Amino acid sequence: MFLCHLEELPEYGTRGFAIGQQEIFVIRQATQIWAYMNRCPHTGVTLNWVPDQFLDWEGRYVQCATHGALFRFEDGLCLAGPCPGTHLEPVPLSLIGGEIYLTNPGKIRS
Ligand code: FES
């Protein structure tokens, strides 16, 4: 399922998307991208308070806006905060010729 073009994402930042009733977000660092469900493993709430803003002030980690948990881009591992060792739920993506596709959109809709 086509999601967006790479250039529609900030070069070093994040953007949220609604897939049916579910919310996901995509992290871009130049040519690298990762996506996760917009759900904090601590309590299950959405991670962001401001649209499309999922990173800490230095732009180095995903940060939950509720209690400040910090998550690594590469694997969604929580490194600090109230739920260390837990993970964000990954959303598989493919980047093909500058276009980003959801690899398994059926899993997200369920
Ligand atoms: S709800 Fe995310 S850190 Fe508590």
PDB file of N, CA and C and ligand atoms in Angstrom:
ATOM      1  N   MET A   1       0.843  -1.186   0.000  1.00  0.00           N
ATOM      2  CA  MET A   1       0.000   0.000   0.000  1.00  0.00           C
ATOM      3  C   MET A   1       0.885   1.245   0.000  1.00  0.00           C
ATOM      4  N   PHE A   2       0.675   2.111  -0.986  1.00  0.00           N
ATOM      5  CA  PHE A   2       1.469   3.345  -1.075  1.00  0.00           C
ATOM      6  C   PHE A   2       1.161   4.240   0.124  1.00  0.00           C
ATOM      7  N   LEU A   3       2.210   4.762   0.757  1.00  0.00           N
ATOM      8  CA  LEU A   3       2.025   5.651   1.906  1.00  0.00           C
ATOM      9  C   LEU A   3       2.311   7.099   1.530  1.00  0.00           C
ATOM     10  N   CYS A   4       3.503   7.374   0.993  1.00  0.00           N
ATOM     11  CA  CYS A   4       3.862   8.737   0.585  1.00  0.00           C
ATOM     12  C   CYS A   4       5.199   8.675  -0.141  1.00  0.00           C
ATOM     13  N   HIS A   5       5.602   9.806  -0.679  1.00  0.00           N
ATOM     14  CA  HIS A   5       6.932   9.927  -1.257  1.00  0.00           C
ATOM     15  C   HIS A   5       7.922  10.308  -0.154  1.00  0.00           C
ATOM     16  N   LEU A   6       9.163   9.852  -0.319  1.00  0.00           N
ATOM     17  CA  LEU A   6      10.194  10.148   0.675  1.00  0.00           C
ATOM     18  C   LEU A   6      10.304  11.654   0.913  1.00  0.00           C
ATOM     19  N   GLU A   7      10.214  12.451  -0.143  1.00  0.00           N
ATOM     20  CA  GLU A   7      10.396  13.901   0.037  1.00  0.00           C
ATOM     21  C   GLU A   7       9.236  14.571   0.754  1.00  0.00           C
ATOM     22  N   GLU A   8       8.160  13.837   0.996  1.00  0.00           N
ATOM     23  CA  GLU A   8       7.055  14.393   1.770  1.00  0.00           C
ATOM     24  C   GLU A   8       7.305  14.287   3.280  1.00  0.00           C
ATOM     25  N   LEU A   9       8.404  13.654   3.658  1.00  0.00           N
ATOM     26  CA  LEU A   9       8.785  13.578   5.065  1.00  0.00           C
ATOM     27  C   LEU A   9       9.887  14.589   5.324  1.00  0.00           C
ATOM     28  N   PRO A  10       9.916  15.199   6.527  1.00  0.00           N
ATOM     29  CA  PRO A  10      11.066  16.052   6.837  1.00  0.00           C
ATOM     30  C   PRO A  10      12.348  15.233   6.780  1.00  0.00           C
ATOM     31  N   GLU A  11      13.443  15.850   6.309  1.00  0.00           N
ATOM     32  CA  GLU A  11      14.675  15.090   6.085  1.00  0.00           C
ATOM     33  C   GLU A  11      15.195  14.443   7.364  1.00  0.00           C
ATOM     34  N   TYR A  12      15.048  15.163   8.475  1.00  0.00           N
ATOM     35  CA  TYR A  12      15.421  14.601   9.779  1.00  0.00           C
ATOM     36  C   TYR A  12      14.250  14.863  10.727  1.00  0.00           C
ATOM     37  N   GLY A  13      13.243  14.013  10.649  1.00  0.00           N
ATOM     38  CA  GLY A  13      12.066  14.250  11.482  1.00  0.00           C
ATOM     39  C   GLY A  13      11.047  13.146  11.343  1.00  0.00           C
ATOM     40  N   THR A  14       9.825  13.487  11.659  1.00  0.00           N
ATOM     41  CA  THR A  14       8.766  12.483  11.730  1.00  0.00           C
ATOM     42  C   THR A  14       7.465  13.023  11.133  1.00  0.00           C
ATOM     43  N   ARG A  15       6.593  12.086  10.783  1.00  0.00           N
ATOM     44  CA  ARG A  15       5.254  12.457  10.303  1.00  0.00           C
ATOM     45  C   ARG A  15       4.288  11.340  10.698  1.00  0.00           C
ATOM     46  N   GLY A  16       3.118  11.738  11.149  1.00  0.00           N
ATOM     47  CA  GLY A  16       2.095  10.772  11.517  1.00  0.00           C
ATOM     48  C   GLY A  16       1.143  10.509  10.368  1.00  0.00           C
ATOM     49  N   PHE A  17       0.547   9.308  10.366  1.00  0.00           N
ATOM     50  CA  PHE A  17      -0.423   8.923   9.346  1.00  0.00           C
ATOM     51  C   PHE A  17      -1.552   8.155  10.028  1.00  0.00           C
ATOM     52  N   ALA A  18      -2.756   8.321   9.507  1.00  0.00           N
ATOM     53  CA  ALA A  18      -3.886   7.501   9.937  1.00  0.00           C
ATOM     54  C   ALA A  18      -4.096   6.411   8.893  1.00  0.00           C
ATOM     55  N   ILE A  19      -4.141   5.170   9.367  1.00  0.00           N
ATOM     56  CA  ILE A  19      -4.410   4.022   8.489  1.00  0.00           C
ATOM     57  C   ILE A  19      -5.700   3.407   9.014  1.00  0.00           C
ATOM     58  N   GLY A  20      -6.805   3.740   8.375  1.00  0.00           N
ATOM     59  CA  GLY A  20      -8.087   3.325   8.939  1.00  0.00           C
ATOM     60  C   GLY A  20      -8.251   3.949  10.310  1.00  0.00           C
ATOM     61  N   GLN A  21      -8.528   3.119  11.305  1.00  0.00           N
ATOM     62  CA  GLN A  21      -8.706   3.617  12.676  1.00  0.00           C
ATOM     63  C   GLN A  21      -7.382   3.707  13.442  1.00  0.00           C
ATOM     64  N   GLN A  22      -6.311   3.235  12.835  1.00  0.00           N
ATOM     65  CA  GLN A  22      -5.025   3.171  13.533  1.00  0.00           C
ATOM     66  C   GLN A  22      -4.132   4.344  13.163  1.00  0.00           C
ATOM     67  N   GLU A  23      -3.232   4.682  14.055  1.00  0.00           N
ATOM     68  CA  GLU A  23      -2.251   5.734  13.785  1.00  0.00           C
ATOM     69  C   GLU A  23      -0.852   5.135  13.783  1.00  0.00           C
ATOM     70  N   ILE A  24      -0.076   5.554  12.789  1.00  0.00           N
ATOM     71  CA  ILE A  24       1.335   5.168  12.738  1.00  0.00           C
ATOM     72  C   ILE A  24       2.153   6.447  12.581  1.00  0.00           C
ATOM     73  N   PHE A  25       3.473   6.330  12.741  1.00  0.00           N
ATOM     74  CA  PHE A  25       4.334   7.455  12.402  1.00  0.00           C
ATOM     75  C   PHE A  25       5.593   6.928  11.762  1.00  0.00           C
ATOM     76  N   VAL A  26       6.168   7.764  10.906  1.00  0.00           N
ATOM     77  CA  VAL A  26       7.382   7.407  10.179  1.00  0.00           C
ATOM     78  C   VAL A  26       8.491   8.352  10.610  1.00  0.00           C
ATOM     79  N   ILE A  27       9.666   7.774  10.860  1.00  0.00           N
ATOM     80  CA  ILE A  27      10.875   8.529  11.199  1.00  0.00           C
ATOM     81  C   ILE A  27      11.761   8.536   9.956  1.00  0.00           C
ATOM     82  N   ARG A  28      12.259   9.694   9.599  1.00  0.00           N
ATOM     83  CA  ARG A  28      13.227   9.768   8.504  1.00  0.00           C
ATOM     84  C   ARG A  28      14.507  10.405   9.012  1.00  0.00           C
ATOM     85  N   GLN A  29      15.627   9.778   8.670  1.00  0.00           N
ATOM     86  CA  GLN A  29      16.949  10.342   8.898  1.00  0.00           C
ATOM     87  C   GLN A  29      17.670  10.256   7.557  1.00  0.00           C
ATOM     88  N   ALA A  30      17.551  11.305   6.764  1.00  0.00           N
ATOM     89  CA  ALA A  30      18.103  11.342   5.394  1.00  0.00           C
ATOM     90  C   ALA A  30      17.465  10.240   4.558  1.00  0.00           C
ATOM     91  N   THR A  31      18.208   9.180   4.245  1.00  0.00           N
ATOM     92  CA  THR A  31      17.654   8.132   3.387  1.00  0.00           C
ATOM     93  C   THR A  31      17.149   6.929   4.187  1.00  0.00           C
ATOM     94  N   GLN A  32      17.263   6.970   5.506  1.00  0.00           N
ATOM     95  CA  GLN A  32      16.780   5.857   6.330  1.00  0.00           C
ATOM     96  C   GLN A  32      15.396   6.169   6.887  1.00  0.00           C
ATOM     97  N   ILE A  33      14.537   5.170   6.886  1.00  0.00           N
ATOM     98  CA  ILE A  33      13.191   5.357   7.428  1.00  0.00           C
ATOM     99  C   ILE A  33      12.811   4.164   8.313  1.00  0.00           C
ATOM    100  N   TRP A  34      11.986   4.455   9.314  1.00  0.00           N
ATOM    101  CA  TRP A  34      11.416   3.436  10.190  1.00  0.00           C
ATOM    102  C   TRP A  34       9.987   3.867  10.502  1.00  0.00           C
ATOM    103  N   ALA A  35       9.130   2.911  10.790  1.00  0.00           N
ATOM    104  CA  ALA A  35       7.756   3.273  11.171  1.00  0.00           C
ATOM    105  C   ALA A  35       7.318   2.415  12.349  1.00  0.00           C
ATOM    106  N   TYR A  36       6.477   3.017  13.180  1.00  0.00           N
ATOM    107  CA  TYR A  36       5.945   2.334  14.357  1.00  0.00           C
ATOM    108  C   TYR A  36       4.489   2.720  14.553  1.00  0.00           C
ATOM    109  N   MET A  37       3.768   1.862  15.250  1.00  0.00           N
ATOM    110  CA  MET A  37       2.429   2.228  15.678  1.00  0.00           C
ATOM    111  C   MET A  37       2.544   3.402  16.643  1.00  0.00           C
ATOM    112  N   ASN A  38       1.598   4.316  16.571  1.00  0.00           N
ATOM    113  CA  ASN A  38       1.605   5.467  17.484  1.00  0.00           C
ATOM    114  C   ASN A  38       0.920   5.061  18.780  1.00  0.00           C
ATOM    115  N   ARG A  39       1.664   4.278  19.544  1.00  0.00           N
ATOM    116  CA  ARG A  39       1.120   3.735  20.790  1.00  0.00           C
ATOM    117  C   ARG A  39       2.283   3.498  21.753  1.00  0.00           C
ATOM    118  N   CYS A  40       2.239   4.139  22.910  1.00  0.00           N
ATOM    119  CA  CYS A  40       3.321   3.974  23.872  1.00  0.00           C
ATOM    120  C   CYS A  40       3.158   2.642  24.605  1.00  0.00           C
ATOM    121  N   PRO A  41       4.232   1.844  24.713  1.00  0.00           N
ATOM    122  CA  PRO A  41       4.111   0.566  25.431  1.00  0.00           C
ATOM    123  C   PRO A  41       3.893   0.737  26.934  1.00  0.00           C
ATOM    124  N   HIS A  42       4.057   1.956  27.451  1.00  0.00           N
ATOM    125  CA  HIS A  42       3.852   2.168  28.889  1.00  0.00           C
ATOM    126  C   HIS A  42       2.365   2.068  29.242  1.00  0.00           C
ATOM    127  N   THR A  43       1.526   2.881  28.591  1.00  0.00           N
ATOM    128  CA  THR A  43       0.095   2.864  28.931  1.00  0.00           C
ATOM    129  C   THR A  43      -0.816   2.666  27.719  1.00  0.00           C
ATOM    130  N   GLY A  44      -0.235   2.679  26.515  1.00  0.00           N
ATOM    131  CA  GLY A  44      -1.053   2.495  25.318  1.00  0.00           C
ATOM    132  C   GLY A  44      -1.566   3.777  24.692  1.00  0.00           C
ATOM    133  N   VAL A  45      -1.207   4.928  25.266  1.00  0.00           N
ATOM    134  CA  VAL A  45      -1.674   6.192  24.689  1.00  0.00           C
ATOM    135  C   VAL A  45      -0.843   6.536  23.454  1.00  0.00           C
ATOM    136  N   THR A  46      -1.349   7.486  22.664  1.00  0.00           N
ATOM    137  CA  THR A  46      -0.557   7.967  21.539  1.00  0.00           C
ATOM    138  C   THR A  46       0.668   8.703  22.075  1.00  0.00           C
ATOM    139  N   LEU A  47       1.741   8.686  21.293  1.00  0.00           N
ATOM    140  CA  LEU A  47       3.027   9.192  21.765  1.00  0.00           C
ATOM    141  C   LEU A  47       3.138  10.711  21.718  1.00  0.00           C
ATOM    142  N   ASN A  48       2.436  11.324  20.791  1.00  0.00           N
ATOM    143  CA  ASN A  48       2.655  12.760  20.547  1.00  0.00           C
ATOM    144  C   ASN A  48       1.458  13.592  20.978  1.00  0.00           C
ATOM    145  N   TRP A  49       1.778  14.850  21.368  1.00  0.00           N
ATOM    146  CA  TRP A  49       0.739  15.838  21.642  1.00  0.00           C
ATOM    147  C   TRP A  49       0.584  16.809  20.478  1.00  0.00           C
ATOM    148  N   VAL A  50       1.680  17.030  19.758  1.00  0.00           N
ATOM    149  CA  VAL A  50       1.674  17.950  18.616  1.00  0.00           C
ATOM    150  C   VAL A  50       1.708  17.111  17.340  1.00  0.00           C
ATOM    151  N   PRO A  51       0.866  17.450  16.347  1.00  0.00           N
ATOM    152  CA  PRO A  51       0.857  16.651  15.115  1.00  0.00           C
ATOM    153  C   PRO A  51       2.249  16.537  14.492  1.00  0.00           C
ATOM    154  N   ASP A  52       2.610  15.334  14.111  1.00  0.00           N
ATOM    155  CA  ASP A  52       3.853  15.027  13.389  1.00  0.00           C
ATOM    156  C   ASP A  52       5.127  15.224  14.211  1.00  0.00           C
ATOM    157  N   GLN A  53       5.013  15.506  15.505  1.00  0.00           N
ATOM    158  CA  GLN A  53       6.206  15.720  16.340  1.00  0.00           C
ATOM    159  C   GLN A  53       6.359  14.557  17.315  1.00  0.00           C
ATOM    160  N   PHE A  54       7.350  13.702  17.038  1.00  0.00           N
ATOM    161  CA  PHE A  54       7.535  12.503  17.862  1.00  0.00           C
ATOM    162  C   PHE A  54       8.922  12.424  18.491  1.00  0.00           C
ATOM    163  N   LEU A  55       9.779  13.416  18.229  1.00  0.00           N
ATOM    164  CA  LEU A  55      11.170  13.301  18.685  1.00  0.00           C
ATOM    165  C   LEU A  55      11.453  14.179  19.898  1.00  0.00           C
ATOM    166  N   ASP A  56      12.528  13.832  20.605  1.00  0.00           N
ATOM    167  CA  ASP A  56      12.988  14.672  21.706  1.00  0.00           C
ATOM    168  C   ASP A  56      13.575  15.960  21.123  1.00  0.00           C
ATOM    169  N   TRP A  57      13.920  16.913  21.977  1.00  0.00           N
ATOM    170  CA  TRP A  57      14.319  18.239  21.484  1.00  0.00           C
ATOM    171  C   TRP A  57      15.603  18.201  20.685  1.00  0.00           C
ATOM    172  N   GLU A  58      16.440  17.180  20.904  1.00  0.00           N
ATOM    173  CA  GLU A  58      17.667  17.064  20.123  1.00  0.00           C
ATOM    174  C   GLU A  58      17.466  16.271  18.838  1.00  0.00           C
ATOM    175  N   GLY A  59      16.289  15.677  18.680  1.00  0.00           N
ATOM    176  CA  GLY A  59      16.011  14.890  17.484  1.00  0.00           C
ATOM    177  C   GLY A  59      16.748  13.572  17.435  1.00  0.00           C
ATOM    178  N   ARG A  60      17.127  13.046  18.595  1.00  0.00           N
ATOM    179  CA  ARG A  60      17.924  11.808  18.627  1.00  0.00           C
ATOM    180  C   ARG A  60      17.101  10.578  18.972  1.00  0.00           C
ATOM    181  N   TYR A  61      15.965  10.764  19.625  1.00  0.00           N
ATOM    182  CA  TYR A  61      15.133   9.645  20.036  1.00  0.00           C
ATOM    183  C   TYR A  61      13.665   9.988  19.839  1.00  0.00           C
ATOM    184  N   VAL A  62      12.833   8.947  19.716  1.00  0.00           N
ATOM    185  CA  VAL A  62      11.395   9.141  19.812  1.00  0.00           C
ATOM    186  C   VAL A  62      11.094   9.371  21.290  1.00  0.00           C
ATOM    187  N   GLN A  63      10.249  10.348  21.577  1.00  0.00           N
ATOM    188  CA  GLN A  63       9.915  10.623  22.971  1.00  0.00           C
ATOM    189  C   GLN A  63       8.409  10.619  23.161  1.00  0.00           C
ATOM    190  N   CYS A  64       7.961   9.880  24.162  1.00  0.00           N
ATOM    191  CA  CYS A  64       6.547   9.903  24.518  1.00  0.00           C
ATOM    192  C   CYS A  64       6.247  11.212  25.243  1.00  0.00           C
ATOM    193  N   ALA A  65       5.218  11.904  24.798  1.00  0.00           N
ATOM    194  CA  ALA A  65       4.891  13.210  25.375  1.00  0.00           C
ATOM    195  C   ALA A  65       4.264  13.086  26.758  1.00  0.00           C
ATOM    196  N   THR A  66       3.775  11.906  27.125  1.00  0.00           N
ATOM    197  CA  THR A  66       3.069  11.783  28.404  1.00  0.00           C
ATOM    198  C   THR A  66       4.023  11.697  29.590  1.00  0.00           C
ATOM    199  N   HIS A  67       4.956  10.728  29.582  1.00  0.00           N
ATOM    200  CA  HIS A  67       5.885  10.591  30.702  1.00  0.00           C
ATOM    201  C   HIS A  67       7.351  10.640  30.263  1.00  0.00           C
ATOM    202  N   GLY A  68       7.597  10.917  28.988  1.00  0.00           N
ATOM    203  CA  GLY A  68       8.966  11.178  28.540  1.00  0.00           C
ATOM    204  C   GLY A  68       9.813   9.981  28.180  1.00  0.00           C
ATOM    205  N   ALA A  69       9.237   8.787  28.040  1.00  0.00           N
ATOM    206  CA  ALA A  69      10.044   7.631  27.648  1.00  0.00           C
ATOM    207  C   ALA A  69      10.754   7.913  26.324  1.00  0.00           C
ATOM    208  N   LEU A  70      12.004   7.422  26.213  1.00  0.00           N
ATOM    209  CA  LEU A  70      12.812   7.621  25.009  1.00  0.00           C
ATOM    210  C   LEU A  70      13.010   6.287  24.304  1.00  0.00           C
ATOM    211  N   PHE A  71      12.826   6.292  22.996  1.00  0.00           N
ATOM    212  CA  PHE A  71      12.899   5.065  22.193  1.00  0.00           C
ATOM    213  C   PHE A  71      13.902   5.246  21.065  1.00  0.00           C
ATOM    214  N   ARG A  72      14.650   4.169  20.786  1.00  0.00           N
ATOM    215  CA  ARG A  72      15.651   4.185  19.721  1.00  0.00           C
ATOM    216  C   ARG A  72      14.965   4.096  18.358  1.00  0.00           C
ATOM    217  N   PHE A  73      15.508   4.811  17.359  1.00  0.00           N
ATOM    218  CA  PHE A  73      14.920   4.767  16.019  1.00  0.00           C
ATOM    219  C   PHE A  73      14.953   3.358  15.440  1.00  0.00           C
ATOM    220  N   GLU A  74      16.116   2.706  15.552  1.00  0.00           N
ATOM    221  CA  GLU A  74      16.376   1.484  14.790  1.00  0.00           C
ATOM    222  C   GLU A  74      15.455   0.329  15.140  1.00  0.00           C
ATOM    223  N   ASP A  75      15.103   0.198  16.408  1.00  0.00           N
ATOM    224  CA  ASP A  75      14.306  -0.960  16.793  1.00  0.00           C
ATOM    225  C   ASP A  75      13.192  -0.624  17.784  1.00  0.00           C
ATOM    226  N   GLY A  76      13.017   0.656  18.088  1.00  0.00           N
ATOM    227  CA  GLY A  76      11.931   1.065  18.981  1.00  0.00           C
ATOM    228  C   GLY A  76      12.149   0.700  20.431  1.00  0.00           C
ATOM    229  N   LEU A  77      13.378   0.302  20.784  1.00  0.00           N
ATOM    230  CA  LEU A  77      13.663  -0.079  22.166  1.00  0.00           C
ATOM    231  C   LEU A  77      13.581   1.138  23.082  1.00  0.00           C
ATOM    232  N   CYS A  78      12.901   0.981  24.216  1.00  0.00           N
ATOM    233  CA  CYS A  78      12.838   2.046  25.215  1.00  0.00           C
ATOM    234  C   CYS A  78      14.123   2.027  26.028  1.00  0.00           C
ATOM    235  N   LEU A  79      14.844   3.148  25.998  1.00  0.00           N
ATOM    236  CA  LEU A  79      16.127   3.256  26.689  1.00  0.00           C
ATOM    237  C   LEU A  79      16.017   3.983  28.019  1.00  0.00           C
ATOM    238  N   ALA A  80      14.991   4.800  28.169  1.00  0.00           N
ATOM    239  CA  ALA A  80      14.845   5.588  29.405  1.00  0.00           C
ATOM    240  C   ALA A  80      13.387   5.921  29.612  1.00  0.00           C
ATOM    241  N   GLY A  81      13.048   6.183  30.881  1.00  0.00           N
ATOM    242  CA  GLY A  81      11.656   6.496  31.204  1.00  0.00           C
ATOM    243  C   GLY A  81      11.026   5.373  31.996  1.00  0.00           C
ATOM    244  N   PRO A  82       9.708   5.320  32.056  1.00  0.00           N
ATOM    245  CA  PRO A  82       9.037   4.368  32.935  1.00  0.00           C
ATOM    246  C   PRO A  82       8.900   2.949  32.382  1.00  0.00           C
ATOM    247  N   CYS A  83       9.344   2.689  31.136  1.00  0.00           N
ATOM    248  CA  CYS A  83       9.143   1.343  30.563  1.00  0.00           C
ATOM    249  C   CYS A  83      10.387   0.848  29.844  1.00  0.00           C
ATOM    250  N   PRO A  84      11.585   0.937  30.471  1.00  0.00           N
ATOM    251  CA  PRO A  84      12.810   0.505  29.780  1.00  0.00           C
ATOM    252  C   PRO A  84      12.752  -0.966  29.404  1.00  0.00           C
ATOM    253  N   GLY A  85      13.311  -1.277  28.231  1.00  0.00           N
ATOM    254  CA  GLY A  85      13.339  -2.663  27.762  1.00  0.00           C
ATOM    255  C   GLY A  85      12.136  -3.035  26.923  1.00  0.00           C
ATOM    256  N   THR A  86      11.081  -2.226  26.936  1.00  0.00           N
ATOM    257  CA  THR A  86       9.934  -2.499  26.067  1.00  0.00           C
ATOM    258  C   THR A  86      10.218  -1.914  24.685  1.00  0.00           C
ATOM    259  N   HIS A  87       9.357  -2.230  23.730  1.00  0.00           N
ATOM    260  CA  HIS A  87       9.556  -1.762  22.356  1.00  0.00           C
ATOM    261  C   HIS A  87       8.281  -1.124  21.813  1.00  0.00           C
ATOM    262  N   LEU A  88       8.480  -0.133  20.945  1.00  0.00           N
ATOM    263  CA  LEU A  88       7.388   0.303  20.084  1.00  0.00           C
ATOM    264  C   LEU A  88       7.064  -0.827  19.120  1.00  0.00           C
ATOM    265  N   GLU A  89       5.817  -0.854  18.637  1.00  0.00           N
ATOM    266  CA  GLU A  89       5.429  -1.913  17.701  1.00  0.00           C
ATOM    267  C   GLU A  89       5.798  -1.493  16.281  1.00  0.00           C
ATOM    268  N   PRO A  90       6.695  -2.245  15.622  1.00  0.00           N
ATOM    269  CA  PRO A  90       7.168  -1.826  14.300  1.00  0.00           C
ATOM    270  C   PRO A  90       6.103  -1.989  13.212  1.00  0.00           C
ATOM    271  N   VAL A  91       6.199  -1.121  12.222  1.00  0.00           N
ATOM    272  CA  VAL A  91       5.351  -1.195  11.027  1.00  0.00           C
ATOM    273  C   VAL A  91       6.289  -1.366   9.836  1.00  0.00           C
ATOM    274  N   PRO A  92       6.286  -2.525   9.168  1.00  0.00           N
ATOM    275  CA  PRO A  92       7.233  -2.743   8.074  1.00  0.00           C
ATOM    276  C   PRO A  92       6.957  -1.825   6.880  1.00  0.00           C
ATOM    277  N   LEU A  93       8.028  -1.232   6.361  1.00  0.00           N
ATOM    278  CA  LEU A  93       7.959  -0.339   5.202  1.00  0.00           C
ATOM    279  C   LEU A  93       8.896  -0.840   4.116  1.00  0.00           C
ATOM    280  N   SER A  94       8.593  -0.432   2.890  1.00  0.00           N
ATOM    281  CA  SER A  94       9.529  -0.611   1.778  1.00  0.00           C
ATOM    282  C   SER A  94       9.727   0.742   1.127  1.00  0.00           C
ATOM    283  N   LEU A  95      10.974   1.047   0.778  1.00  0.00           N
ATOM    284  CA  LEU A  95      11.286   2.274   0.047  1.00  0.00           C
ATOM    285  C   LEU A  95      11.719   1.868  -1.351  1.00  0.00           C
ATOM    286  N   ILE A  96      10.892   2.210  -2.331  1.00  0.00           N
ATOM    287  CA  ILE A  96      11.146   1.780  -3.710  1.00  0.00           C
ATOM    288  C   ILE A  96      11.122   3.017  -4.605  1.00  0.00           C
ATOM    289  N   GLY A  97      12.290   3.364  -5.120  1.00  0.00           N
ATOM    290  CA  GLY A  97      12.361   4.495  -6.043  1.00  0.00           C
ATOM    291  C   GLY A  97      11.805   5.786  -5.480  1.00  0.00           C
ATOM    292  N   GLY A  98      12.060   6.035  -4.200  1.00  0.00           N
ATOM    293  CA  GLY A  98      11.588   7.272  -3.585  1.00  0.00           C
ATOM    294  C   GLY A  98      10.156   7.214  -3.113  1.00  0.00           C
ATOM    295  N   GLU A  99       9.501   6.066  -3.276  1.00  0.00           N
ATOM    296  CA  GLU A  99       8.132   5.902  -2.786  1.00  0.00           C
ATOM    297  C   GLU A  99       8.124   4.945  -1.595  1.00  0.00           C
ATOM    298  N   ILE A 100       7.339   5.290  -0.579  1.00  0.00           N
ATOM    299  CA  ILE A 100       7.274   4.475   0.634  1.00  0.00           C
ATOM    300  C   ILE A 100       5.971   3.687   0.630  1.00  0.00           C
ATOM    301  N   TYR A 101       6.100   2.393   0.870  1.00  0.00           N
ATOM    302  CA  TYR A 101       4.946   1.501   0.892  1.00  0.00           C
ATOM    303  C   TYR A 101       4.864   0.783   2.234  1.00  0.00           C
ATOM    304  N   LEU A 102       3.634   0.563   2.702  1.00  0.00           N
ATOM    305  CA  LEU A 102       3.419  -0.318   3.838  1.00  0.00           C
ATOM    306  C   LEU A 102       3.501  -1.739   3.329  1.00  0.00           C
ATOM    307  N   THR A 103       4.368  -2.549   3.940  1.00  0.00           N
ATOM    308  CA  THR A 103       4.573  -3.913   3.482  1.00  0.00           C
ATOM    309  C   THR A 103       3.417  -4.807   3.859  1.00  0.00           C
ATOM    310  N   ASN A 104       2.803  -4.532   5.012  1.00  0.00           N
ATOM    311  CA  ASN A 104       1.731  -5.416   5.506  1.00  0.00           C
ATOM    312  C   ASN A 104       0.562  -4.580   6.060  1.00  0.00           C
ATOM    313  N   PRO A 105      -0.134  -3.833   5.181  1.00  0.00           N
ATOM    314  CA  PRO A 105      -1.169  -2.922   5.688  1.00  0.00           C
ATOM    315  C   PRO A 105      -2.329  -3.629   6.365  1.00  0.00           C
ATOM    316  N   GLY A 106      -2.591  -4.870   6.003  1.00  0.00           N
ATOM    317  CA  GLY A 106      -3.702  -5.599   6.616  1.00  0.00           C
ATOM    318  C   GLY A 106      -3.508  -5.772   8.109  1.00  0.00           C
ATOM    319  N   LYS A 107      -2.255  -5.912   8.533  1.00  0.00           N
ATOM    320  CA  LYS A 107      -1.968  -6.086   9.968  1.00  0.00           C
ATOM    321  C   LYS A 107      -2.320  -4.814  10.743  1.00  0.00           C
ATOM    322  N   ILE A 108      -2.116  -3.660  10.110  1.00  0.00           N
ATOM    323  CA  ILE A 108      -2.373  -2.381  10.785  1.00  0.00           C
ATOM    324  C   ILE A 108      -3.865  -2.152  10.934  1.00  0.00           C
ATOM    325  N   ARG A 109      -4.633  -2.512   9.941  1.00  0.00           N
ATOM    326  CA  ARG A 109      -6.072  -2.235   9.980  1.00  0.00           C
ATOM    327  C   ARG A 109      -6.797  -3.100  11.007  1.00  0.00           C
ATOM    328  N   SER A 110      -6.205  -4.249  11.343  1.00  0.00           N
ATOM    329  CA  SER A 110      -6.931  -5.180  12.220  1.00  0.00           C
ATOM    330  C   SER A 110      -6.924  -4.683  13.650  1.00  0.00           C
TER     331      SER A 110
HETATM  332  S1  FES B   1       2.523   6.825  28.496  1.00  0.00           S
HETATM  333 FE1  FES B   1       4.385   6.930  27.386  1.00  0.00          FE
HETATM  334  S2  FES B   1       5.900   7.023  28.920  1.00  0.00           S
HETATM  335 FE2  FES B   1       4.052   6.828  30.032  1.00  0.00          FE
END
